[in-house]
XYZ file of C-alpha atoms in Angstrom:
698
model
C -52.222 39.102 -78.136
C -49.935 38.088 -75.555
C -51.005 36.222 -72.377
C -48.160 37.289 -69.947
C -46.785 33.983 -69.688
C -43.436 35.715 -70.398
C -42.010 37.079 -67.286
C -43.891 34.909 -64.823
C -42.057 32.347 -62.979
C -42.695 28.687 -63.712
C -41.246 25.497 -62.841
C -39.687 23.355 -65.313
C -41.596 21.317 -67.467
C -39.643 18.201 -67.124
C -39.241 18.858 -63.496
C -41.404 15.670 -62.451
C -39.655 13.614 -64.843
C -36.355 14.331 -63.601
C -37.154 13.921 -59.925
C -39.208 10.374 -60.585
C -35.861 8.851 -62.632
C -37.956 8.609 -65.733
C -36.203 11.291 -67.783
C -34.009 9.192 -69.927
C -30.121 10.375 -70.562
C -27.715 8.966 -73.371
C -27.004 5.503 -71.794
C -30.605 5.257 -70.285
C -32.712 4.232 -72.995
C -34.262 0.908 -73.449
C -31.975 -0.970 -76.368
C -31.868 -4.684 -77.486
C -28.834 -6.862 -77.428
C -26.838 -4.005 -75.946
C -22.874 -4.024 -75.923
C -20.859 -1.817 -73.754
C -17.908 -0.029 -74.455
C -14.935 1.133 -72.136
C -12.240 3.514 -73.921
C -8.571 3.224 -73.029
C -6.543 6.241 -72.536
C -2.827 6.393 -73.370
C 0.278 5.831 -70.982
C 2.697 7.764 -73.004
C 2.695 11.969 -73.195
C 3.993 11.529 -76.942
C 5.310 9.004 -79.164
C 3.669 6.180 -81.138
C 2.224 2.878 -80.283
C 4.647 0.181 -81.713
C 2.476 -2.826 -80.327
C -1.180 -3.656 -79.068
C -1.893 -6.871 -77.632
C -5.568 -7.284 -77.101
C -5.568 -11.076 -76.268
C -5.524 -10.934 -72.161
C -8.739 -8.536 -72.687
C -10.617 -10.973 -75.258
C -9.986 -13.828 -72.537
C -11.938 -12.066 -70.117
C -15.451 -13.408 -70.375
C -18.120 -11.743 -72.328
C -15.375 -9.274 -73.791
C -16.220 -9.315 -77.642
C -13.800 -7.189 -79.284
C -11.001 -4.663 -78.749
C -10.597 -1.749 -81.276
C -7.615 -0.014 -82.021
C -6.046 1.937 -85.012
C -4.934 -1.591 -86.705
C -8.796 -2.747 -87.033
C -11.257 0.382 -86.353
C -13.389 1.385 -89.315
C -12.087 4.114 -91.386
C -13.090 7.552 -91.082
C -13.043 10.548 -93.365
C -9.769 12.860 -93.025
C -10.391 16.652 -92.551
C -13.576 16.537 -90.928
C -12.381 17.265 -87.502
C -8.977 16.379 -86.173
C -10.254 16.051 -82.444
C -12.812 13.372 -84.014
C -10.039 11.624 -86.168
C -9.795 8.483 -83.749
C -8.394 5.229 -83.805
C -6.912 5.843 -87.399
C -2.940 6.132 -86.449
C -0.570 4.779 -83.921
C 0.576 8.503 -83.085
C 0.316 9.667 -79.521
C -0.291 13.061 -78.771
C -0.949 13.727 -74.888
C -1.415 11.118 -72.052
C -4.786 10.473 -72.084
C -5.682 10.463 -75.360
C -8.322 7.654 -76.125
C -6.414 4.910 -78.271
C -8.777 1.807 -78.021
C -12.540 0.795 -77.031
C -13.119 -2.609 -75.233
C -16.457 -3.889 -76.272
C -18.220 -6.462 -73.922
C -21.830 -7.770 -73.069
C -21.335 -6.281 -69.687
C -19.983 -2.977 -68.462
C -18.027 -4.801 -65.679
C -16.185 -7.027 -68.298
C -15.591 -4.053 -70.303
C -13.637 -2.197 -67.235
C -12.068 -5.460 -66.690
C -10.928 -5.884 -70.107
C -9.930 -2.257 -70.377
C -7.469 -2.642 -67.973
C -5.645 -5.728 -69.352
C -5.208 -4.698 -72.841
C -1.368 -4.574 -73.384
C 0.269 -1.383 -75.304
C 3.718 -0.427 -75.950
C 5.376 2.802 -76.998
C 7.945 4.606 -78.792
C 8.208 7.495 -76.647
C 9.383 11.341 -77.353
C 10.773 13.950 -75.217
C 7.744 16.188 -74.390
C 6.523 19.809 -73.015
C 3.701 20.286 -71.083
C 4.333 23.371 -68.864
C 2.933 27.084 -69.936
C 5.376 29.566 -69.173
C 5.619 33.425 -70.110
C 8.750 32.734 -71.527
C 8.158 29.623 -73.470
C 10.225 29.589 -76.677
C 7.341 27.905 -78.591
C 5.009 31.191 -78.153
C 3.457 32.331 -81.373
C 0.822 34.727 -82.366
C -2.431 32.768 -83.674
C -4.080 34.238 -86.502
C -7.387 34.957 -84.843
C -8.678 33.934 -81.377
C -12.018 32.326 -80.182
C -14.271 32.121 -82.041
C -13.252 34.832 -84.768
C -11.740 37.787 -83.159
C -8.769 39.842 -83.845
C -5.582 38.428 -82.266
C -4.412 41.833 -81.065
C -5.973 45.169 -81.280
C -4.124 48.473 -80.603
C -5.590 52.547 -80.435
C -3.659 55.446 -79.830
C -0.128 55.336 -78.075
C -0.656 52.968 -75.308
C 3.035 52.981 -73.988
C 3.482 57.157 -74.473
C 0.387 57.369 -72.305
C 1.157 55.154 -69.910
C 4.336 55.964 -69.357
C 3.521 59.546 -68.832
C 0.110 58.570 -66.408
C 0.002 59.730 -63.044
C -1.237 56.289 -61.314
C 0.212 53.253 -62.970
C -0.835 49.867 -62.277
C 1.204 46.704 -63.716
C 0.383 43.352 -62.560
C 0.476 39.824 -63.477
C -2.311 37.245 -62.879
C -2.247 33.324 -63.285
C -5.218 31.212 -63.355
C -5.038 27.304 -63.781
C -6.613 24.462 -65.895
C -10.386 24.411 -64.864
C -12.121 21.648 -65.880
C -15.691 21.333 -66.782
C -17.172 18.394 -64.786
C -20.937 18.162 -65.590
C -23.122 15.557 -63.474
C -23.491 13.642 -66.668
C -20.434 12.599 -68.297
C -19.805 12.250 -72.038
C -21.789 9.375 -73.046
C -23.520 7.954 -76.115
C -25.854 4.920 -76.989
C -25.126 4.234 -80.761
C -26.874 1.822 -83.012
C -26.711 0.923 -86.816
C -30.004 -0.073 -88.782
C -29.605 -0.658 -92.441
C -26.779 2.049 -93.164
C -28.862 4.418 -90.776
C -27.270 5.596 -87.554
C -28.887 6.624 -84.622
C -26.923 7.790 -81.426
C -28.590 8.995 -78.253
C -25.582 11.417 -76.917
C -25.018 14.244 -74.127
C -24.158 17.374 -76.124
C -25.010 20.905 -76.447
C -26.310 20.630 -79.693
C -27.405 17.655 -81.930
C -27.506 19.316 -85.036
C -23.386 19.916 -85.533
C -23.126 16.184 -84.120
C -25.169 14.979 -86.886
C -23.388 16.389 -89.459
C -19.764 15.801 -87.911
C -21.091 11.926 -88.008
C -22.557 12.043 -91.509
C -19.232 13.486 -92.574
C -16.751 11.291 -90.723
C -18.532 7.823 -91.599
C -19.565 9.296 -95.108
C -23.317 8.401 -95.486
C -26.159 11.069 -95.943
C -27.101 13.402 -93.036
C -30.548 12.104 -93.444
C -28.897 9.097 -92.364
C -27.910 10.192 -88.857
C -30.168 11.146 -86.101
C -28.930 12.350 -82.885
C -31.067 12.593 -80.061
C -30.349 14.657 -76.560
C -33.805 15.005 -75.044
C -32.393 15.273 -71.348
C -28.505 16.647 -70.872
C -26.975 16.425 -67.361
C -25.080 19.906 -67.954
C -22.113 20.499 -70.307
C -20.691 24.099 -69.175
C -19.264 24.332 -72.811
C -17.740 20.952 -72.797
C -20.066 19.221 -74.912
C -20.569 22.449 -77.124
C -19.206 20.378 -80.088
C -19.140 16.547 -80.957
C -16.697 14.735 -78.399
C -14.727 11.368 -78.507
C -17.711 9.449 -77.146
C -19.904 9.674 -79.398
C -17.347 8.694 -82.634
C -16.108 5.708 -80.397
C -19.317 4.471 -79.664
C -20.760 4.426 -83.241
C -17.294 2.752 -84.637
C -17.787 0.548 -81.882
C -21.473 -0.065 -82.674
C -20.408 -0.526 -86.526
C -17.542 -3.081 -85.638
C -19.593 -5.576 -83.642
C -22.973 -4.853 -85.358
C -24.397 -4.221 -82.214
C -25.642 -1.294 -80.435
C -23.051 0.254 -78.151
C -23.361 2.032 -75.020
C -20.375 4.085 -73.807
C -19.719 6.611 -70.939
C -16.617 8.077 -70.330
C -15.462 7.804 -66.465
C -15.013 10.875 -64.307
C -11.122 10.848 -64.853
C -11.248 10.442 -68.632
C -12.879 13.608 -68.895
C -10.426 15.301 -67.299
C -8.729 16.400 -71.052
C -9.735 14.614 -74.035
C -13.164 16.463 -73.883
C -11.551 19.824 -73.090
C -10.861 22.006 -70.328
C -10.232 25.664 -69.643
C -6.427 26.789 -70.815
C -4.249 28.319 -67.999
C -3.751 31.554 -68.583
C -0.869 34.541 -67.784
C -1.984 37.697 -67.888
C -0.480 41.172 -67.906
C -2.440 44.041 -67.378
C -1.823 47.678 -67.229
C -3.724 50.990 -66.470
C -2.766 54.150 -66.513
C -5.010 56.860 -65.234
C -5.288 60.587 -63.614
C -5.126 60.645 -59.822
C -9.069 60.533 -60.246
C -8.986 57.311 -61.224
C -9.894 58.334 -64.775
C -8.099 55.531 -67.544
C -6.148 56.991 -70.043
C -3.867 54.186 -71.156
C -4.962 50.281 -71.137
C -3.045 46.942 -71.786
C -3.766 43.633 -71.393
C -1.426 41.008 -72.945
C -2.687 37.248 -72.441
C -0.954 33.736 -72.874
C -2.171 30.871 -72.950
C -1.922 27.099 -74.501
C -2.966 24.636 -76.959
C -2.336 20.852 -78.345
C -0.323 19.645 -80.822
C -3.761 18.827 -82.396
C -5.944 21.574 -82.872
C -5.272 25.384 -82.469
C -8.071 26.421 -79.646
C -6.794 30.189 -78.743
C -8.916 31.574 -75.635
C -10.208 34.971 -76.361
C -9.090 36.021 -72.837
C -8.324 39.955 -73.518
C -11.358 40.574 -75.476
C -13.219 41.324 -72.265
C -11.025 44.404 -71.908
C -11.398 45.572 -75.345
C -15.334 46.876 -74.496
C -15.750 47.212 -70.654
C -13.801 50.499 -69.549
C -12.989 53.509 -71.594
C -9.699 54.840 -72.052
C -8.286 56.635 -75.359
C -5.058 54.348 -75.601
C -5.334 50.999 -75.851
C -3.935 47.751 -76.666
C -4.678 44.265 -76.386
C -2.556 41.018 -77.258
C -2.720 37.149 -77.244
C -0.139 34.591 -77.606
C -0.448 30.890 -77.735
C 2.023 27.720 -77.383
C 1.325 24.244 -78.586
C 2.118 21.817 -75.895
C 1.605 18.168 -75.532
C -1.289 18.419 -73.753
C -4.778 17.648 -74.905
C -6.577 20.438 -76.524
C -8.170 23.107 -74.213
C -11.917 24.246 -75.485
C -15.174 25.946 -74.162
C -15.949 26.389 -70.364
C -18.505 28.716 -69.394
C -17.973 32.155 -70.371
C -14.504 31.078 -72.292
C -12.262 34.150 -72.319
C -14.503 36.600 -70.327
C -14.272 34.453 -66.818
C -10.629 34.763 -66.769
C -10.120 37.875 -68.419
C -12.444 39.492 -65.921
C -10.569 38.098 -62.979
C -7.370 39.998 -64.257
C -8.617 43.335 -65.512
C -11.360 43.618 -62.603
C -8.659 42.806 -60.180
C -6.269 45.423 -61.898
C -9.600 47.748 -61.451
C -9.463 47.346 -57.787
C -5.764 48.062 -57.524
C -6.003 51.160 -59.461
C -8.969 52.440 -57.058
C -6.415 51.619 -53.866
C -3.733 53.156 -55.932
C -6.193 56.457 -56.634
C -8.027 56.413 -53.339
C -10.962 56.239 -55.552
C -14.079 53.888 -54.271
C -13.821 50.884 -56.363
C -17.757 51.619 -57.454
C -17.294 55.100 -58.367
C -13.993 54.110 -60.273
C -15.884 51.797 -62.743
C -18.893 54.438 -62.987
C -16.174 57.157 -63.571
C -14.954 55.068 -66.711
C -18.033 54.062 -68.291
C -17.846 54.241 -71.765
C -20.347 56.389 -73.721
C -19.676 54.048 -77.207
C -17.854 50.696 -77.564
C -14.305 51.488 -77.242
C -13.291 48.405 -79.281
C -15.542 49.014 -82.640
C -16.940 52.982 -82.068
C -20.315 51.385 -82.169
C -23.103 52.568 -80.003
C -24.367 49.877 -77.625
C -27.812 48.803 -78.093
C -28.057 49.120 -74.292
C -25.774 49.436 -71.487
C -26.831 49.292 -68.018
C -23.337 48.489 -66.134
C -23.819 51.744 -64.110
C -27.357 50.642 -63.172
C -25.968 47.244 -61.880
C -23.405 48.714 -59.923
C -25.677 51.328 -58.080
C -28.406 49.108 -57.513
C -26.186 46.486 -55.847
C -24.334 48.606 -53.953
C -27.486 49.605 -52.652
C -28.432 46.101 -51.864
C -25.420 44.985 -50.680
C -24.789 47.962 -48.290
C -21.624 49.210 -49.869
C -22.071 52.914 -48.862
C -21.453 51.198 -45.131
C -17.497 50.140 -45.943
C -14.644 51.268 -44.737
C -12.196 51.451 -47.566
C -9.160 50.851 -44.840
C -7.924 47.262 -45.362
C -7.985 44.777 -42.474
C -10.392 47.467 -40.703
C -12.955 45.074 -39.610
C -12.510 42.247 -37.468
C -14.924 39.670 -35.391
C -12.621 37.516 -32.939
C -10.135 35.983 -35.364
C -12.117 36.573 -38.568
C -10.757 39.580 -40.879
C -13.856 40.798 -43.000
C -13.679 42.226 -46.429
C -15.931 43.458 -49.065
C -15.260 43.532 -53.330
C -16.585 44.400 -55.854
C -16.525 43.567 -59.896
C -18.343 44.648 -62.837
C -19.125 41.942 -65.299
C -20.244 41.958 -69.412
C -20.990 38.955 -71.879
C -21.586 39.372 -75.518
C -25.601 39.384 -76.526
C -25.530 37.256 -79.673
C -27.914 35.626 -81.716
C -27.515 32.737 -84.355
C -29.941 31.515 -87.453
C -32.544 29.230 -86.262
C -35.375 27.360 -87.484
C -39.033 26.316 -86.144
C -42.315 25.261 -86.888
C -45.394 25.912 -85.006
C -48.817 23.537 -85.777
C -52.103 24.122 -84.956
C -53.807 20.805 -83.987
C -57.677 20.199 -84.098
C -58.899 20.801 -80.571
C -57.403 23.956 -79.897
C -53.763 22.130 -79.128
C -50.380 23.978 -80.279
C -46.941 22.052 -81.142
C -43.957 24.068 -81.347
C -40.991 22.075 -82.840
C -37.427 23.292 -82.322
C -34.002 21.325 -82.416
C -33.067 23.386 -79.100
C -31.066 21.679 -76.547
C -32.029 22.000 -72.800
C -28.862 21.103 -70.529
C -30.255 21.802 -67.189
C -30.980 25.313 -67.845
C -34.716 25.374 -68.355
C -34.936 26.342 -71.911
C -37.606 24.128 -73.010
C -39.862 25.881 -70.388
C -38.889 29.312 -71.283
C -39.473 28.792 -75.122
C -42.737 27.005 -74.302
C -43.670 30.732 -72.075
C -42.361 32.451 -75.376
C -44.472 30.284 -77.620
C -47.531 30.749 -75.616
C -47.087 34.787 -75.882
C -46.293 34.595 -79.576
C -49.749 32.373 -80.317
C -52.023 34.147 -77.672
C -53.135 31.101 -76.233
C -52.755 29.900 -72.723
C -49.468 27.581 -72.012
C -51.310 24.750 -71.116
C -52.396 24.524 -74.916
C -48.759 24.454 -76.033
C -46.326 21.515 -76.039
C -42.860 21.872 -77.054
C -40.467 19.512 -78.664
C -36.542 20.009 -78.388
C -33.201 17.772 -78.373
C -33.663 16.010 -81.799
C -32.149 16.142 -84.999
C -35.101 15.418 -86.586
C -36.407 18.553 -85.502
C -35.951 22.083 -87.634
C -32.123 22.785 -86.814
C -31.192 25.263 -84.486
C -27.451 25.966 -83.085
C -25.896 24.820 -79.505
C -26.758 25.938 -76.363
C -23.512 27.883 -75.460
C -22.154 31.104 -75.550
C -25.526 32.804 -74.066
C -27.079 32.472 -77.541
C -29.540 29.646 -76.986
C -32.761 31.498 -75.926
C -31.921 34.747 -77.741
C -31.819 32.407 -80.795
C -34.197 29.920 -80.549
C -36.840 32.175 -79.339
C -36.626 34.388 -82.320
C -37.774 31.323 -84.451
C -40.121 30.281 -82.364
C -41.540 33.816 -82.310
C -41.499 34.055 -85.945
C -43.065 30.335 -86.389
C -45.826 31.034 -84.109
C -46.096 34.546 -85.557
C -46.803 32.832 -88.641
C -49.151 30.375 -87.715
C -51.445 32.917 -86.379
C -51.587 34.761 -89.683
C -52.402 31.487 -91.536
C -55.078 31.130 -89.084
C -56.637 34.348 -89.572
C -56.835 33.272 -93.166
C -57.892 29.704 -92.902
C -61.450 29.140 -92.767
C -63.153 25.632 -92.073
C -61.975 22.655 -89.992
C -58.140 22.048 -89.482
C -56.362 19.156 -91.022
C -56.005 16.164 -88.967
C -52.436 16.454 -89.111
C -52.680 20.408 -88.158
C -51.815 23.265 -89.740
C -48.060 23.897 -89.756
C -45.540 26.848 -90.598
C -42.294 26.754 -90.537
C -39.819 29.912 -90.015
C -36.127 30.723 -89.971
C -34.530 33.576 -88.916
C -31.240 33.534 -91.160
C -31.962 36.662 -93.183
C -33.055 38.633 -89.977
C -29.635 37.606 -87.952
C -27.776 38.440 -90.914
C -29.393 42.015 -91.348
C -28.560 43.024 -87.871
C -27.331 46.523 -87.972
C -23.763 46.647 -86.110
C -24.149 47.780 -82.925
C -22.648 46.445 -79.185
C -24.932 44.032 -77.569
C -23.466 42.906 -73.996
C -25.254 41.913 -70.942
C -23.938 43.372 -67.801
C -23.732 42.522 -64.071
C -21.775 43.964 -60.888
C -20.956 41.129 -58.238
C -20.551 42.042 -54.599
C -18.626 39.814 -52.015
C -18.304 39.839 -48.316
C -15.855 37.241 -46.921
C -13.996 36.293 -44.004
C -10.180 34.844 -43.545
C -8.909 33.347 -40.092
C -5.894 35.497 -39.020
C -4.742 32.276 -37.915
C -4.893 29.570 -40.723
C -5.487 31.775 -43.773
C -8.770 30.015 -44.042
C -11.501 31.746 -46.589
C -15.277 31.846 -46.008
C -17.466 33.639 -48.209
C -20.354 35.223 -46.053
C -22.531 36.610 -48.873
C -22.291 36.953 -52.835
C -24.897 39.371 -54.607
C -24.988 39.930 -58.025
C -27.305 42.761 -60.221
C -27.627 41.948 -64.043
C -28.688 43.582 -66.765
C -29.788 41.059 -69.314
C -32.939 42.192 -71.387
C -36.155 40.643 -70.858
C -36.086 37.654 -68.169
C -38.336 35.044 -69.508
C -38.870 32.989 -66.430
C -37.431 34.548 -63.008
C -37.346 31.274 -61.463
C -34.855 29.139 -63.695
C -33.046 32.683 -64.684
C -32.273 32.999 -60.886
C -31.077 29.619 -60.588
C -28.518 29.911 -63.687
C -27.226 33.277 -62.035
C -26.710 32.083 -58.723
C -25.010 28.909 -60.528
C -22.818 31.072 -62.439
C -21.772 33.111 -59.374
C -21.236 29.538 -57.152
C -19.132 28.344 -60.157
C -17.139 31.495 -60.102
C -16.477 31.108 -56.189
C -15.478 28.006 -56.984
C -12.895 29.376 -59.343
C -11.676 31.836 -56.692
C -11.105 29.231 -54.022
C -11.341 25.879 -54.799
C -10.698 24.791 -58.518
C -7.293 23.964 -59.716
C -6.220 21.159 -62.346
C -2.403 20.469 -60.906
C -0.282 18.964 -64.101
C 2.599 16.484 -63.473
C 5.069 17.831 -65.852
C 6.657 14.322 -65.721
C 3.739 12.541 -66.710
C 1.953 15.293 -68.443
C -1.397 14.271 -66.889
C -3.431 16.135 -64.181
C -2.893 14.429 -60.327
C -6.423 15.444 -59.377
C -8.655 13.785 -61.753
C -11.609 13.318 -59.869
C -14.139 15.073 -57.375
C -12.435 13.746 -54.206
C -9.189 15.807 -55.474
C -10.429 18.358 -57.868
C -12.448 20.501 -55.248
C -15.056 22.232 -56.372
C -17.975 24.393 -54.158
C -20.688 22.990 -52.393
C -23.690 24.438 -51.108
C -21.964 25.024 -47.244
C -18.883 27.273 -48.789
C -21.446 30.204 -49.251
C -23.768 31.499 -46.484
C -26.115 33.828 -48.301
C -26.202 34.212 -52.194
C -28.550 36.360 -53.972
C -29.435 37.369 -57.465
C -31.345 40.181 -58.859
C -31.841 42.232 -62.504
C -32.625 45.704 -63.246
C -35.542 46.343 -65.679
C -34.098 46.559 -69.302
C -35.629 46.441 -72.536
C -33.660 46.641 -75.677
C -35.452 46.658 -79.301
C -32.099 45.804 -80.998
C -31.761 42.328 -80.313
C -34.513 39.709 -80.837
C -38.126 39.816 -80.789
C -38.155 38.805 -77.122
C -35.489 41.259 -75.847
C -33.392 38.318 -74.399
C -29.691 38.859 -73.668
C -28.762 35.581 -72.176
C -28.002 34.828 -68.688
C -25.985 31.510 -68.871
C -22.766 32.938 -68.438
C -22.746 36.559 -66.876
C -22.918 35.430 -63.539
C -19.791 33.525 -63.608
C -17.506 36.433 -65.450
C -16.524 38.746 -62.315
C -17.429 36.911 -59.107
C -13.754 35.476 -58.870
C -12.607 38.828 -59.152
C -14.838 39.965 -56.618
C -14.109 37.666 -54.196
C -10.508 38.235 -54.595
C -10.809 41.800 -53.853
C -12.673 40.889 -51.167
C -9.765 39.193 -49.541
C -7.386 41.695 -50.359
C -9.728 44.080 -48.591
C -9.901 41.863 -45.313
C -6.182 40.990 -45.243
C -4.242 43.414 -47.127
C -2.861 40.753 -49.236
C -3.553 40.816 -52.928
C -3.720 37.351 -54.778
C -2.888 37.408 -58.025
C -2.539 33.736 -59.001
C -5.895 31.661 -58.718
C -7.141 29.507 -56.513
C -6.736 31.608 -52.929
C -5.458 28.876 -50.730
C -4.578 28.755 -47.089
C -0.933 29.106 -47.933
C -1.183 32.305 -49.882
C -2.854 34.252 -46.785
C -0.841 32.918 -44.000
C 1.098 35.376 -42.289
C -2.113 38.059 -43.137
C -2.640 38.675 -39.299
C 0.629 40.445 -39.129
C -0.614 43.153 -41.195
C -4.247 43.308 -39.167
């Protein structure tokens, strides 16, 4: 019987450890005889290393060794091109990690890294994404495994015949994840076994990759990630730090701690690709869409193909019988892009939701009403029914809470002194997926219970939510439950990513706890000293899910003020309403949704990776020059959710909330800026220079 833990607000279980500093992160675990590693980045954009002189570094007191392609341990090829480090002299991009200095102090390691002398034979390079780049091609698929292009009906003919047409191109720059804790690892070898404490979003994939790279049995590798200081996607797969630290520890025969610097995580660990997106909408005079097309261009590296699924968002969001989406990619001499919070959906939504606002203006239809009129009954992409679809409920509830009915639709209509005031809205969606996981539940003598699952809590409150789910599934008070996460020795589970964490892990936890209750119902006598344990896997159930369109939905509303003299933008209010199934913990859920919206605000107004084509590197690669949103940048921010029960998801009815908050936010702010000023910004971020002169339109 449920104890009612699910749905109740609760502070994070690990909160006291974090605020008192006793929570251990990757390079904070006590280790004897520790050595410090410092990575050396390439100074060339493209070419080959012709000479490495480590002698100046080795002359620094305390420096023990310099690891590079000439002396590094040999890794197994064909495991992961991104992890095949220090194996050859080829340089694929500026900033590629090409050496590691090991020393007895971090200061000596840093100084040694500065003194390593490297010479290159350089080649011409190409680093800038353009719409007409001669290297553009059609990839076989887009992340993770979507069709590259889709088509239904006759878009060209129906667009040409449409009463109202929108044809606009939107651009987003490179974005960088920048978690609080950088990519960091402590690695140590003991009798052929490798133990790493690593900052990652899932230790099981790291364990698998390390075992393959170093050609040792999987059971000889243990990866611990009990506490992780954020990731936003960049730590969703094994990255350079963990491999370099393991190689360095093997080379010097001592434990090695290695943390990438803030500057070094602007590239080698991934970033969101820049995009160039053309959106075309053809509709009747009432705003009902007949034709919709979304063409997306992005970049990848010479090492690995990563194709952001930018136009996938448009495939299922709004109705329209004649549809087309395409993706084109170009290989450049740059680091490989990777996941960043809501990959694909986030930049894709900025383009589509901005175009929807332009369509609303062209038709003279309210932007909320336009979205409601184009709400599909079934998935336009696959034709499957929706397991639940409450976008309209989010729009209606959000409009009510925001006071949307009082809005004057005319741009530049509202002014307070020198401030022009505008409001905007955007819809949002994100897939509600689940992947297979395993968990164990143990009943201990005395009435306590232990639940074990290799989930990753990257600051989201995942362990607390799973603890609440476990208590309800066991039918015991939460204080009688202990949960263990973040260790590859625990039952395997997928990464914290794709808003699949809680939905996947809770499924396994529920099944293990249900199995334990069944065992206890048939158990007589005292429990064994080590307790009674049941293990469960959800692999068969996840595989047997029937084909339905499963999505979380949301509606974001924004109010902005724009200084008519300077173009300065201030966000007065952000409000989001979401439909994300069962909310396990309102406290941590609100934190996730507000965090996502704040990150979307940052995308709209501040963040921009500025690349210097001459050097193939970002000129703003620290938090002094890469601007991100702070608390003072939004005066009021609110997150709500509508009640939603969806029996077609998982036993907990959870959809996932880590990414839905960011998806529509940048578009809502851009739409509000247009309403305030009459200026449509189609190239993020919305800087002062793009709005100067807006006062002439007021």
